[in-house]
Coordinates of C-alpha atoms in Angstrom, one line a residue:
Chain A
X1 CA -86.6 156.8 247.3
X2 CA -84.8 159.5 247.3
X3 CA -85.2 162.2 244.0
X4 CA -82.4 164.4 243.5
X5 CA -83.2 165.9 240.5
X6 CA -86.7 166.4 241.4
X7 CA -85.9 170.0 243.1
X8 CA -88.2 172.4 240.5
X9 CA -89.9 175.5 239.9
X10 CA -93.3 175.5 238.4
X11 CA -92.9 178.7 238.2
X12 CA -90.5 181.1 236.7
X13 CA -88.5 183.2 238.8
X14 CA -89.0 186.4 239.6
X15 CA -85.6 188.8 239.4
X16 CA -84.6 190.6 243.4
X17 CA -82.1 193.6 243.1
X18 CA -78.2 192.6 244.2
X19 CA -77.1 193.0 247.4
X20 CA -76.9 195.5 248.3
X21 CA -73.3 195.1 249.4
X22 CA -72.4 194.9 245.8
X23 CA -73.0 198.3 244.6
X24 CA -73.1 201.6 244.4
X25 CA -70.1 203.0 246.4
X26 CA -69.6 201.2 249.3
X27 CA -69.9 197.7 246.8
X28 CA -67.6 200.3 244.6
X29 CA -65.2 200.7 247.5
X30 CA -64.9 197.5 249.1
X31 CA -64.8 195.7 245.4
X32 CA -62.3 197.7 244.2
X33 CA -60.1 199.8 247.5
X34 CA -60.3 196.8 249.9
X35 CA -61.1 193.3 248.5
X36 CA -58.6 191.3 250.3
X37 CA -56.5 192.6 252.9
X38 CA -53.7 192.2 250.6
X39 CA -55.4 194.8 248.9
X40 CA -55.8 196.7 251.9
X41 CA -52.5 196.7 252.8
X42 CA -51.5 198.0 249.1
X43 CA -54.8 200.3 249.1
X44 CA -53.6 202.5 252.3
X45 CA -49.8 202.3 251.4
X46 CA -51.0 204.1 248.3
X47 CA -52.3 206.8 250.3
X48 CA -49.8 206.9 252.7
X49 CA -47.6 208.2 249.7
X50 CA -49.9 210.5 248.2
X51 CA -50.2 211.9 251.5
X52 CA -45.8 212.3 251.8
X53 CA -45.9 214.1 247.7
X54 CA -49.2 215.7 246.7
X55 CA -48.9 218.3 249.4
X56 CA -45.4 219.2 249.0
X57 CA -45.7 219.4 245.6
X58 CA -48.2 221.5 245.9
X59 CA -46.6 223.8 248.7
X60 CA -43.4 224.4 246.0
X61 CA -45.7 225.0 242.8
X62 CA -48.5 227.4 243.8
X63 CA -48.5 227.4 248.0
X64 CA -44.7 228.6 247.8
X65 CA -43.6 229.8 244.9
X66 CA -42.9 233.1 243.6
X67 CA -45.2 234.3 240.4
X68 CA -43.2 237.9 240.1
X69 CA -39.7 239.1 239.7
X70 CA -37.3 240.0 237.7
X71 CA -34.8 238.2 237.8
X72 CA -33.7 233.8 239.8
X73 CA -32.5 236.2 242.7
X74 CA -36.3 238.1 243.6
X75 CA -38.0 235.2 244.3
X76 CA -37.0 232.7 247.7
X77 CA -35.5 230.3 247.9
X78 CA -38.1 228.6 249.6
X79 CA -40.8 227.0 246.5
X80 CA -40.6 227.7 242.7
X81 CA -39.6 230.1 241.2
X82 CA -42.4 230.6 238.2
X83 CA -41.1 234.4 237.4
X84 CA -39.1 234.3 233.9
X85 CA -42.8 233.0 232.1
X86 CA -43.9 236.0 232.4
X87 CA -40.1 237.3 230.6
X88 CA -39.5 234.3 228.1
X89 CA -43.1 232.6 227.3
X90 CA -42.8 233.9 223.8
X91 CA -39.7 231.6 223.3
X92 CA -41.1 228.8 224.8
X93 CA -44.1 229.6 222.9
X94 CA -42.9 230.5 219.4
X95 CA -39.0 230.6 219.0
X96 CA -36.6 233.1 217.4
X97 CA -40.3 233.8 215.5
X98 CA -40.3 237.8 215.3
X99 CA -42.6 238.9 217.8
X100 CA -44.6 241.3 214.9
X101 CA -45.7 237.9 213.3
X102 CA -45.9 235.4 216.0
X103 CA -50.1 236.3 215.5
X104 CA -49.4 234.5 211.9
X105 CA -49.2 231.6 214.1
X106 CA -51.7 231.6 216.8
X107 CA -54.0 231.9 213.8
X108 CA -53.1 229.2 211.4
X109 CA -53.5 227.4 215.4
X110 CA -57.3 228.6 216.1
X111 CA -57.5 227.2 212.6
X112 CA -56.7 223.5 213.2
X113 CA -59.6 222.9 214.9
X114 CA -61.8 223.0 212.4
X115 CA -59.8 221.5 210.3
X116 CA -59.3 218.8 212.6
X117 CA -62.5 217.6 213.9
X118 CA -63.9 216.5 210.8
X119 CA -62.2 214.0 211.4
X120 CA -62.0 214.0 214.5
X121 CA -65.1 214.9 215.7
X122 CA -68.8 212.4 214.5
X123 CA -71.8 215.5 215.3
X124 CA -69.5 218.1 212.8
X125 CA -72.2 220.6 210.7
X126 CA -70.9 221.1 207.0
X127 CA -68.3 218.1 207.5
X128 CA -68.8 217.7 204.0
X129 CA -67.5 221.5 203.5
X130 CA -65.7 221.9 206.4
X131 CA -62.5 217.5 203.8
X132 CA -62.0 220.2 201.8
X133 CA -61.2 222.6 204.6
X134 CA -58.7 220.9 205.7
X135 CA -57.4 219.5 202.5
X136 CA -56.1 223.2 201.4
X137 CA -55.0 223.6 206.0
X138 CA -51.7 222.7 205.6
X139 CA -51.3 225.4 202.7
X140 CA -53.0 228.1 205.3
X141 CA -50.9 226.9 207.7
X142 CA -47.9 227.0 205.8
X143 CA -48.4 229.8 204.5
X144 CA -49.2 231.3 207.5
X145 CA -46.0 230.3 209.0
X146 CA -43.3 230.8 206.2
X147 CA -45.2 234.5 205.0
X148 CA -43.6 235.3 201.6
X149 CA -47.4 236.8 198.7
X150 CA -48.2 240.2 200.4
X151 CA -46.9 238.9 204.5
X152 CA -43.2 238.7 205.2
X153 CA -41.1 236.2 204.9
X154 CA -39.4 234.6 207.9
X155 CA -37.4 231.8 207.6
X156 CA -37.5 228.3 208.9
X157 CA -35.3 228.5 211.2
X158 CA -36.4 231.2 213.4
X159 CA -39.8 229.1 214.2
X160 CA -38.8 227.2 217.5
X161 CA -40.5 226.4 220.4
X162 CA -43.3 224.5 221.6
X163 CA -45.0 226.7 218.3
X164 CA -41.9 224.2 216.5
X165 CA -42.8 220.8 218.3
X166 CA -46.3 221.4 216.6
X167 CA -45.7 221.8 212.7
X168 CA -43.6 218.3 213.1
X169 CA -45.5 216.5 215.5
X170 CA -48.3 217.3 213.0
X171 CA -47.0 216.8 210.4
X172 CA -45.2 213.6 211.4
X173 CA -48.9 212.6 212.7
X174 CA -51.2 213.3 209.0
X175 CA -48.5 211.9 207.0
X176 CA -47.0 208.7 208.9
X177 CA -50.2 207.4 209.2
X178 CA -50.9 206.3 206.0
X179 CA -47.9 206.1 204.7
X180 CA -47.5 203.2 207.4
X181 CA -50.9 202.1 205.8
X182 CA -49.6 201.5 203.0
X183 CA -46.0 199.9 203.9
X184 CA -48.3 197.7 206.0
X185 CA -50.6 196.5 202.7
X186 CA -47.2 195.9 200.5
X187 CA -45.9 194.5 203.0
X188 CA -48.3 191.5 201.8
X189 CA -48.7 192.2 198.5
X190 CA -47.6 189.0 196.3
X191 CA -46.1 191.3 194.5
X192 CA -42.5 190.7 195.3
X193 CA -40.9 194.5 194.3
X194 CA -42.9 195.9 196.0
X195 CA -43.0 193.1 199.5
X196 CA -39.7 193.9 199.1
X197 CA -39.0 197.6 199.0
X198 CA -41.6 197.3 202.4
X199 CA -39.7 195.1 204.4
X200 CA -36.1 196.6 203.8
X201 CA -37.9 200.3 204.5
X202 CA -39.3 198.6 206.9
X203 CA -36.4 197.2 209.2
X204 CA -33.7 199.8 207.9
X205 CA -35.7 202.5 209.5
X206 CA -36.8 200.6 212.8
X207 CA -33.4 199.7 212.6
X208 CA -31.2 202.8 213.2
X209 CA -32.3 205.5 216.5
X210 CA -34.2 208.2 215.0
X211 CA -31.9 210.9 216.7
X212 CA -28.7 209.2 213.8
X213 CA -31.0 209.6 211.1
X214 CA -31.6 213.1 211.8
X215 CA -27.6 213.6 212.1
X216 CA -27.3 211.8 208.4
X217 CA -30.1 213.3 206.8
X218 CA -28.2 216.1 205.4
X219 CA -26.2 213.5 203.8
X220 CA -29.3 210.3 202.7
X221 CA -32.4 213.3 201.5
X222 CA -29.9 214.8 198.9
X223 CA -29.3 212.2 197.2
X224 CA -33.0 211.3 196.2
X225 CA -32.7 215.5 195.3
X226 CA -31.1 217.2 192.9
X227 CA -28.4 218.4 193.7
X228 CA -29.6 222.4 192.9
X229 CA -32.7 221.9 196.0
X230 CA -31.0 222.3 199.5
X231 CA -33.2 221.1 201.8
X232 CA -34.6 223.5 204.8
X233 CA -33.7 222.0 208.0
X234 CA -37.0 222.1 209.1
X235 CA -38.9 220.2 206.4
X236 CA -36.0 217.2 206.9
X237 CA -37.2 216.8 210.1
X238 CA -40.2 216.5 209.1
X239 CA -39.5 214.1 206.8
X240 CA -37.2 212.0 208.6
X241 CA -39.2 211.6 211.7
X242 CA -42.0 210.9 209.5
X243 CA -39.6 208.1 207.6
X244 CA -39.5 207.0 211.8
X245 CA -42.5 207.1 212.5
X246 CA -44.3 205.1 209.2
X247 CA -41.5 202.2 209.7
X248 CA -43.4 201.2 213.1
X249 CA -46.9 202.1 212.0
X250 CA -46.1 200.2 209.7
X251 CA -45.9 196.7 211.6
X252 CA -48.1 198.2 214.4
X253 CA -51.1 198.2 211.7
X254 CA -49.2 194.3 210.4
X255 CA -50.4 193.1 213.5
X256 CA -53.3 194.5 213.1
X257 CA -54.2 193.3 210.1
X258 CA -53.4 189.8 211.6
X259 CA -56.2 189.7 213.3
X260 CA -58.9 189.6 210.7
X261 CA -60.0 186.1 210.3
X262 CA -59.3 185.4 206.6
X263 CA -63.0 184.9 206.3
X264 CA -63.1 188.5 205.6
X265 CA -61.2 188.3 202.4
X266 CA -63.1 185.4 201.8
X267 CA -66.3 186.4 202.1
X268 CA -65.2 190.5 200.3
X269 CA -63.8 188.5 197.2
X270 CA -67.5 186.2 196.8
X271 CA -69.0 189.4 197.2
X272 CA -66.9 190.9 194.3
X273 CA -65.3 193.5 196.0
X274 CA -61.7 194.5 194.2
X275 CA -58.5 194.2 196.3
X276 CA -59.0 198.1 197.0
X277 CA -62.7 198.6 197.4
X278 CA -62.1 195.4 199.9
X279 CA -59.3 196.5 201.8
X280 CA -60.8 200.3 202.3
X281 CA -64.5 199.2 203.5
X282 CA -64.0 195.7 204.9
X283 CA -60.2 195.3 205.5
X284 CA -58.5 198.5 207.1
X285 CA -61.7 199.2 208.9
X286 CA -60.9 196.5 211.4
X287 CA -57.9 196.1 211.2
X288 CA -57.4 200.2 211.6
X289 CA -60.2 199.4 215.3
X290 CA -57.3 196.9 216.8
X291 CA -54.6 198.4 216.2
X292 CA -54.9 202.1 217.3
X293 CA -54.1 201.2 220.4
X294 CA -50.4 200.7 218.9
X295 CA -51.0 203.9 216.4
X296 CA -51.4 206.1 219.1
X297 CA -48.7 205.2 220.9
X298 CA -46.9 205.7 217.7
X299 CA -48.3 208.7 217.6
X300 CA -46.9 210.0 221.5
X301 CA -44.6 208.5 221.0
X302 CA -43.6 209.9 218.0
X303 CA -44.9 214.2 219.0
X304 CA -42.2 213.2 222.2
X305 CA -39.5 212.8 219.9
X306 CA -40.3 216.1 218.5
X307 CA -38.0 217.5 220.7
X308 CA -34.9 215.5 219.0
X309 CA -35.1 218.7 216.9
X310 CA -32.7 220.3 219.0
X311 CA -29.3 217.9 217.2
X312 CA -29.9 219.4 214.3
X313 CA -29.9 223.4 215.9
X314 CA -33.1 224.1 215.7
X315 CA -35.1 225.6 219.6
X316 CA -37.9 223.5 220.2
X317 CA -39.5 223.7 223.8
X318 CA -37.3 221.5 225.2
X319 CA -34.2 223.4 223.2
X320 CA -35.8 226.7 225.0
X321 CA -35.7 225.3 228.0
X322 CA -32.2 224.1 228.3
X323 CA -30.6 226.8 226.4
X324 CA -32.5 229.8 229.9
X325 CA -31.0 226.8 232.3
X326 CA -27.5 228.0 231.4
X327 CA -28.9 231.8 231.0
X328 CA -27.3 233.7 234.6
X329 CA -30.4 235.7 235.2
X330 CA -32.3 232.4 235.6
X331 CA -29.7 230.0 236.6
X332 CA -30.4 227.0 238.6
X333 CA -34.3 226.3 237.6
X334 CA -34.4 223.6 236.0
X335 CA -37.1 221.9 237.7
X336 CA -39.6 224.4 237.2
X337 CA -38.8 224.8 233.3
X338 CA -38.9 220.6 233.3
X339 CA -42.0 220.3 234.9
X340 CA -43.9 223.8 232.7
X341 CA -42.5 222.2 229.6
X342 CA -44.1 218.8 230.0
X343 CA -47.1 220.1 231.4
X344 CA -47.3 220.9 227.7
X345 CA -46.1 217.5 226.2
X346 CA -48.5 215.8 228.2
X347 CA -51.6 218.3 227.3
X348 CA -51.2 217.7 223.9
X349 CA -50.2 213.3 225.0
X350 CA -52.8 212.9 227.6
X351 CA -55.2 214.7 225.0
X352 CA -54.0 212.0 222.8
X353 CA -54.9 209.4 224.6
X354 CA -58.0 210.1 225.8
X355 CA -59.0 210.6 222.8
X356 CA -57.9 207.0 221.4
X357 CA -60.1 205.6 224.1
X358 CA -62.8 207.3 223.4
X359 CA -63.4 206.0 220.0
X360 CA -62.4 202.4 221.1
X361 CA -65.6 202.3 222.4
X362 CA -67.4 204.7 219.5
X363 CA -66.6 201.5 217.1
X364 CA -67.1 198.8 219.2
X365 CA -69.9 197.1 217.8
X366 CA -69.9 193.9 219.6
X367 CA -71.6 195.3 222.3
X368 CA -75.0 193.1 223.3
Chain B
X1 CA -92.8 178.1 177.5
X2 CA -91.3 179.3 173.6
X3 CA -88.1 177.7 172.2
X4 CA -85.3 180.5 172.8
X5 CA -86.0 180.0 177.1
X6 CA -86.3 176.0 176.5
X7 CA -82.3 176.8 175.4
X8 CA -81.4 178.8 177.5
X9 CA -82.2 176.5 180.6
X10 CA -81.1 173.3 178.6
X11 CA -77.5 175.3 179.1
X12 CA -75.6 174.2 182.5
X13 CA -75.2 177.0 185.0
X14 CA -71.9 175.9 185.6
X15 CA -69.7 172.8 184.0
X16 CA -66.4 171.0 185.0
X17 CA -64.6 169.6 182.9
X18 CA -61.3 167.5 184.8
X19 CA -61.1 169.3 187.8
X20 CA -57.5 169.1 189.5
X21 CA -56.3 170.7 192.6
X22 CA -53.2 169.9 194.9
X23 CA -52.2 171.3 198.3
X24 CA -48.5 171.2 197.7
X25 CA -48.7 167.5 197.0
X26 CA -51.5 166.7 198.4
X27 CA -54.2 166.0 195.5
X28 CA -57.8 167.1 196.6
X29 CA -59.7 166.4 193.9
X30 CA -59.7 164.4 191.3
X31 CA -60.5 164.4 187.5
X32 CA -64.1 166.0 188.4
X33 CA -66.9 166.3 186.4
X34 CA -69.8 168.0 187.4
X35 CA -72.5 169.3 185.7
X36 CA -75.3 171.6 186.7
X37 CA -78.2 172.5 185.2
X38 CA -80.2 176.0 185.9
X39 CA -82.3 176.0 189.0
X40 CA -81.0 172.9 190.0
X41 CA -80.3 171.6 194.2
X42 CA -77.2 170.0 194.3
X43 CA -76.3 168.4 197.7
X44 CA -72.8 167.3 198.3
X45 CA -72.0 165.1 201.1
X46 CA -69.2 163.4 202.0
X47 CA -66.5 162.6 205.8
X48 CA -63.6 166.1 206.1
X49 CA -61.2 166.3 203.7
X50 CA -63.2 164.9 201.2
X51 CA -62.7 167.7 199.5
X52 CA -66.1 169.3 199.1
X53 CA -65.4 173.1 200.6
X54 CA -62.2 173.1 198.2
X55 CA -64.4 172.0 195.3
X56 CA -67.1 174.1 195.6
X57 CA -64.8 176.6 196.8
X58 CA -63.4 176.2 193.2
X59 CA -66.3 177.7 191.3
X60 CA -65.4 181.1 193.1
X61 CA -62.2 181.2 193.4
X62 CA -61.6 181.5 196.4
X63 CA -59.1 178.1 196.0
X64 CA -57.5 178.1 192.3
X65 CA -56.7 174.8 190.2
X66 CA -54.4 173.6 188.6
X67 CA -55.7 171.2 185.8
X68 CA -59.3 171.2 184.1
X69 CA -62.5 173.3 182.7
X70 CA -64.9 175.4 184.6
X71 CA -67.9 178.3 183.0
X72 CA -70.1 179.4 185.2
X73 CA -73.1 181.2 183.4
X74 CA -71.5 181.3 179.9
X75 CA -67.7 182.0 181.7
X76 CA -64.8 180.6 181.9
X77 CA -63.0 180.7 184.3
X78 CA -59.3 181.9 183.6
X79 CA -57.1 183.9 186.1
X80 CA -58.0 187.4 184.3
X81 CA -59.4 189.6 186.6
X82 CA -62.1 190.8 184.9
X83 CA -63.4 186.5 184.4
X84 CA -63.3 186.2 187.8
X85 CA -65.1 189.5 188.9
X86 CA -68.0 188.2 186.6
X87 CA -68.7 185.1 187.7
X88 CA -68.4 186.4 191.7
X89 CA -70.6 188.9 190.5
X90 CA -73.9 185.9 189.2
X91 CA -72.7 183.3 192.8
X92 CA -73.1 183.8 196.3
X93 CA -71.9 182.1 198.6
X94 CA -73.0 181.2 202.7
X95 CA -70.2 180.4 204.7
X96 CA -69.7 178.1 208.0
X97 CA -68.3 180.5 209.7
X98 CA -71.2 182.9 208.8
X99 CA -68.2 185.9 207.7
X100 CA -70.3 188.8 208.8
X101 CA -68.6 192.6 207.9
X102 CA -68.8 192.7 212.5
X103 CA -67.4 197.1 211.8
X104 CA -70.7 197.1 208.9
X105 CA -74.5 196.9 210.8
X106 CA -77.3 194.3 208.8
X107 CA -78.6 196.8 207.0
X108 CA -74.5 197.9 205.5
X109 CA -74.2 194.7 205.0
X110 CA -75.9 193.9 202.8
X111 CA -76.1 197.0 200.5
X112 CA -72.8 197.0 200.1
X113 CA -71.4 194.5 196.7
X114 CA -75.0 196.4 195.1
X115 CA -73.0 199.7 195.9
X116 CA -70.1 199.0 194.9
X117 CA -70.1 196.8 193.0
X118 CA -72.7 196.9 190.9
X119 CA -74.0 200.6 191.3
X120 CA -77.2 201.2 192.8
X121 CA -77.4 203.8 194.2
X122 CA -78.0 204.0 197.8
X123 CA -81.7 204.3 198.7
X124 CA -82.2 201.7 196.3
X125 CA -80.0 199.1 197.7
X126 CA -80.9 199.5 200.8
X127 CA -84.6 198.7 199.8
X128 CA -84.0 195.9 198.1
X129 CA -82.1 194.7 201.0
X130 CA -85.3 195.0 203.4
X131 CA -87.1 193.2 200.9
X132 CA -83.9 190.3 201.0
X133 CA -84.0 190.9 205.7
X134 CA -87.8 190.2 204.7
X135 CA -87.4 187.0 202.9
X136 CA -85.1 185.8 205.3
X137 CA -88.1 187.3 209.0
X138 CA -85.4 189.5 209.8
X139 CA -86.3 193.4 209.2
X140 CA -86.0 194.3 212.8
X141 CA -82.9 193.7 212.8
X142 CA -81.0 196.2 209.9
X143 CA -79.8 198.1 211.9
X144 CA -78.3 196.5 214.4
X145 CA -74.9 194.7 214.4
X146 CA -74.0 191.1 213.9
X147 CA -72.0 191.0 217.4
X148 CA -75.8 191.2 218.1
X149 CA -77.5 188.1 216.7
X150 CA -77.4 184.9 217.2
X151 CA -75.6 182.8 215.5
X152 CA -79.0 181.5 213.4
X153 CA -79.8 185.3 212.8
X154 CA -76.9 186.0 212.1
X155 CA -75.8 183.1 209.1
X156 CA -80.0 184.3 207.8
X157 CA -78.3 188.2 207.5
X158 CA -75.4 186.4 205.4
X159 CA -77.9 184.4 202.5
X160 CA -79.8 187.4 203.1
X161 CA -76.2 189.5 201.4
X162 CA -75.4 187.0 199.6
X163 CA -79.4 187.2 197.8
X164 CA -79.3 191.5 197.7
X165 CA -76.1 190.7 195.1
X166 CA -79.5 189.4 192.6
X167 CA -76.9 185.8 191.3
X168 CA -78.2 183.4 189.9
X169 CA -76.3 180.4 191.3
X170 CA -76.1 180.5 195.3
X171 CA -73.1 177.7 197.2
X172 CA -73.3 176.8 200.7
X173 CA -71.1 175.5 202.1
X174 CA -71.6 173.7 205.3
X175 CA -74.4 176.7 206.4
X176 CA -75.5 174.6 210.2
X177 CA -72.5 173.7 211.0
X178 CA -71.8 176.5 213.6
X179 CA -75.1 176.3 214.6
X180 CA -76.0 175.6 218.2
X181 CA -79.0 172.9 217.3
X182 CA -82.0 174.4 218.3
X183 CA -80.9 177.8 215.2
X184 CA -80.3 175.1 212.3
X185 CA -84.5 175.3 211.6
X186 CA -84.1 178.9 211.1
X187 CA -81.9 178.7 208.9
X188 CA -82.9 175.0 206.7
X189 CA -86.4 177.1 206.8
X190 CA -84.9 180.4 204.5
X191 CA -82.5 178.1 202.3
X192 CA -86.1 176.0 202.2
X193 CA -87.8 179.0 200.9
X194 CA -85.3 179.7 198.4
X195 CA -84.7 177.1 196.3
X196 CA -88.9 176.7 196.4
X197 CA -88.0 180.8 194.1
X198 CA -86.0 178.8 191.9
X199 CA -82.3 179.5 193.1
X200 CA -80.0 177.3 191.4
X201 CA -78.0 175.8 194.9
X202 CA -75.1 174.0 195.0
X203 CA -75.6 173.0 199.0
X204 CA -72.4 171.5 201.3
X205 CA -73.5 169.3 204.4
X206 CA -74.6 167.0 206.3
X207 CA -78.4 168.0 207.1
X208 CA -80.0 164.5 204.7
X209 CA -83.6 165.9 206.1
X210 CA -83.0 169.1 204.2
X211 CA -81.0 167.1 201.5
X212 CA -84.3 164.8 200.8
X213 CA -86.9 166.9 201.1
X214 CA -85.6 169.9 199.2
X215 CA -82.2 168.4 196.4
X216 CA -82.6 166.7 193.0
X217 CA -79.8 165.7 193.9
X218 CA -76.8 164.3 196.3
X219 CA -73.7 163.5 195.5
X220 CA -71.3 161.8 197.7
X221 CA -67.7 163.4 197.8
X222 CA -64.5 160.7 198.8
X223 CA -61.2 161.7 198.7
X224 CA -61.4 163.8 196.8
X225 CA -63.1 161.6 194.1
X226 CA -67.1 161.9 192.9
X227 CA -68.1 158.5 194.6
X228 CA -71.5 158.4 193.6
X229 CA -74.6 160.3 192.7
X230 CA -77.8 160.2 191.9
X231 CA -81.1 162.0 193.2
X232 CA -82.3 161.6 197.0
X233 CA -84.5 158.1 196.7
X234 CA -82.0 155.8 195.2
X235 CA -79.4 157.7 197.5
X236 CA -80.5 157.6 200.3
X237 CA -82.8 153.6 200.4
X238 CA -80.3 152.2 197.0
X239 CA -76.6 153.4 197.7
X240 CA -74.7 151.4 195.2
X241 CA -70.8 152.0 196.1
X242 CA -69.7 150.6 200.0
X243 CA -67.8 153.5 200.5
X244 CA -71.8 155.7 200.3
X245 CA -72.6 152.9 202.6
X246 CA -70.4 153.2 204.6
X247 CA -70.6 157.5 204.8
X248 CA -75.0 157.1 205.5
X249 CA -74.3 154.3 208.4
X250 CA -71.2 156.7 210.3
X251 CA -73.9 159.6 209.3
X252 CA -78.0 158.5 210.6
X253 CA -76.6 155.8 212.3
X254 CA -78.1 158.3 215.7

C-alpha cells in the first residue's frame, strides 16, 4: 500500500549553509543587477549612461575647470570657470554683512552644533546641560547676528547669502514641528473652537502658494500687531515660512496619528493617563516615528523654499547667484554658478535625509 | 476577622444599577444590574454582540453609558474627570489585543503608569515591575520590546503592566481570544494564580474550563441583557434558560 505520509525524519536535521550563489558579492550581483534578462538589459543601459555622463561632467568641472583668474575672459572656453568663487565666496556665504563682522556669523554657525547635538544624537556628554544651551542658543545667535550691547549693530537687510537660507530654514524647521503637532492635535480635538481654528488655518495656508503668502505678508501680519510695530522683513519671512510648513507638517503628523490603533489610546486611558500625558508618552512618540519620512520631506521642502525670500527683496544665496550671473565680469557663467549653489542645498538636504533614515532604523523596535 | 473588616469586605466593590447604553439607535446594554463583591471572580460569557465587552468597558469609562448608576470602590462614575481618574487608578484592564506600547521596553511598559500617574519613584516602580514580571514568569524579557515577544508573552506582560498599578479590580476583555492555541494555557495559568491572590476579577471569556475552575459566578449575556447568572456548577450542569442551553451546546459541542 502507498503511504504518502510516512516520509518523516527521526532526528532533527542539521543546519546547512546557504548555496554559494545566493550569498556574498556574486550573490548580490546576481540578485540585484542580473536577476533576469530585462534587469540585465537595464543594468547595461544604466552603465552606458553613466559612462557617457560621469567622465564628461568630471572633465568639465575638474580636469578642464579653471580655478584662478580675474574675470570671465581669463578662463578658457573649454571646461568650467570657477575663478569667481575666490572673489565672491563672501557674498555667497554672508550676503552684504560687513566683512569685518562675519566672524559673528561663523561663531553662531559653530555654536549651532553643540545646540543641536543633544537632540539629534544619543551619546552626548552632558546632555542635560547642553539642552539648556539649546534653549538659550536662539538668543545668542540673534545677538551675534544683529548686534547691540557692545557689538556693532547690523540691520537684518544686510543678512544674505547662504547664512540667510540657514537662518530662515532653521528657524522654520525648529518652529514648524511643534506648531504642526499642535495643529494636528487641534484638528482632532473634541472642542469645536480649537478644531475649527486648526482646520481653517491648515486649509487656508496650505491652499495658497508660499510666494503669495510672502508677497502679502506685509499686509497680513500688521493686522495682528500694534500699529507702531514695523516688522523686520527677515522675521516676516520666518513667520510666513513657518506658517506654511506648519500646515503641511500638521497633515503629515495627522497621518501618523491616524495610524495608531485605538487600543493604544484605550490602554493609556485605562491606566489613568490624562490626555496630555498619553499624547506625550504613548501616542506622539509612535505617530512621529511613523511620520519621519513626511516630516523630513517637509523640512527639506521648507529649506529649499527659503530661496523664495528673493520676492521680498532679500538676497539669499540664489539671489546673490542671480546677481552675479548678470554681472558684466562674469556674464554667462550660469552653469557654474547654479551648480555651486545646488551643492550647498544638496549637502544640507542629503544630510537631513540620511539622518532621518538612521533615526528610523534606530526607532524600529519591531525587529526580532 | 474584626467587625470593621467584615463590613468593608461585605460592601460591593462594583455596583451597577439600571445601566442602559445605546450606540446611536442600537440598544446595546439593557437595564443591567450587577453587584460585585470584594475578591469575587466573575466570568461573563455570551454570543458575540451580546454587550459583554461593552459592559466591562463601561466600568472604567472606556465607554460612556447614557442611563444608570455605576459605583466603583465607593466612587460614583460621572462625567467628572477626577472621578474617572480615581476609578481608573483602581481598575486594571487587560485587552484582547494586548495593547502594549510598542515603542517602550517591557519594563518601561510596566513602570510608565506607576511613575506618571502614581508618581512612584523610578527605582521603586522598576522593583515592583520586576516583581510582577516574575509572577507572570518572564522577568528575563524585561529589556525586550513587545514586538520581540510571542502573543502569550505579550499578554502576560499586559497583565503584569496592569498589576503594577496595584489595582483593586481587574477587568479582562477576552484575554485569550487573539492567542494561538498553544499559548492560551500560559495566560490562563497566570490568571488562575491571580485569582488565588484574592483579586476581584471580571473576565469576559469563552474559556469555559477557566470559568468552572476559577469563577464564583458565571454570567450569561445575550442581546444586551443578563439572561442568567449562577455558580459554575449550576450554570453548566443545570442551565435555566433556553438561550443559555443553546449557547452552551454551541460552544461545548466540540
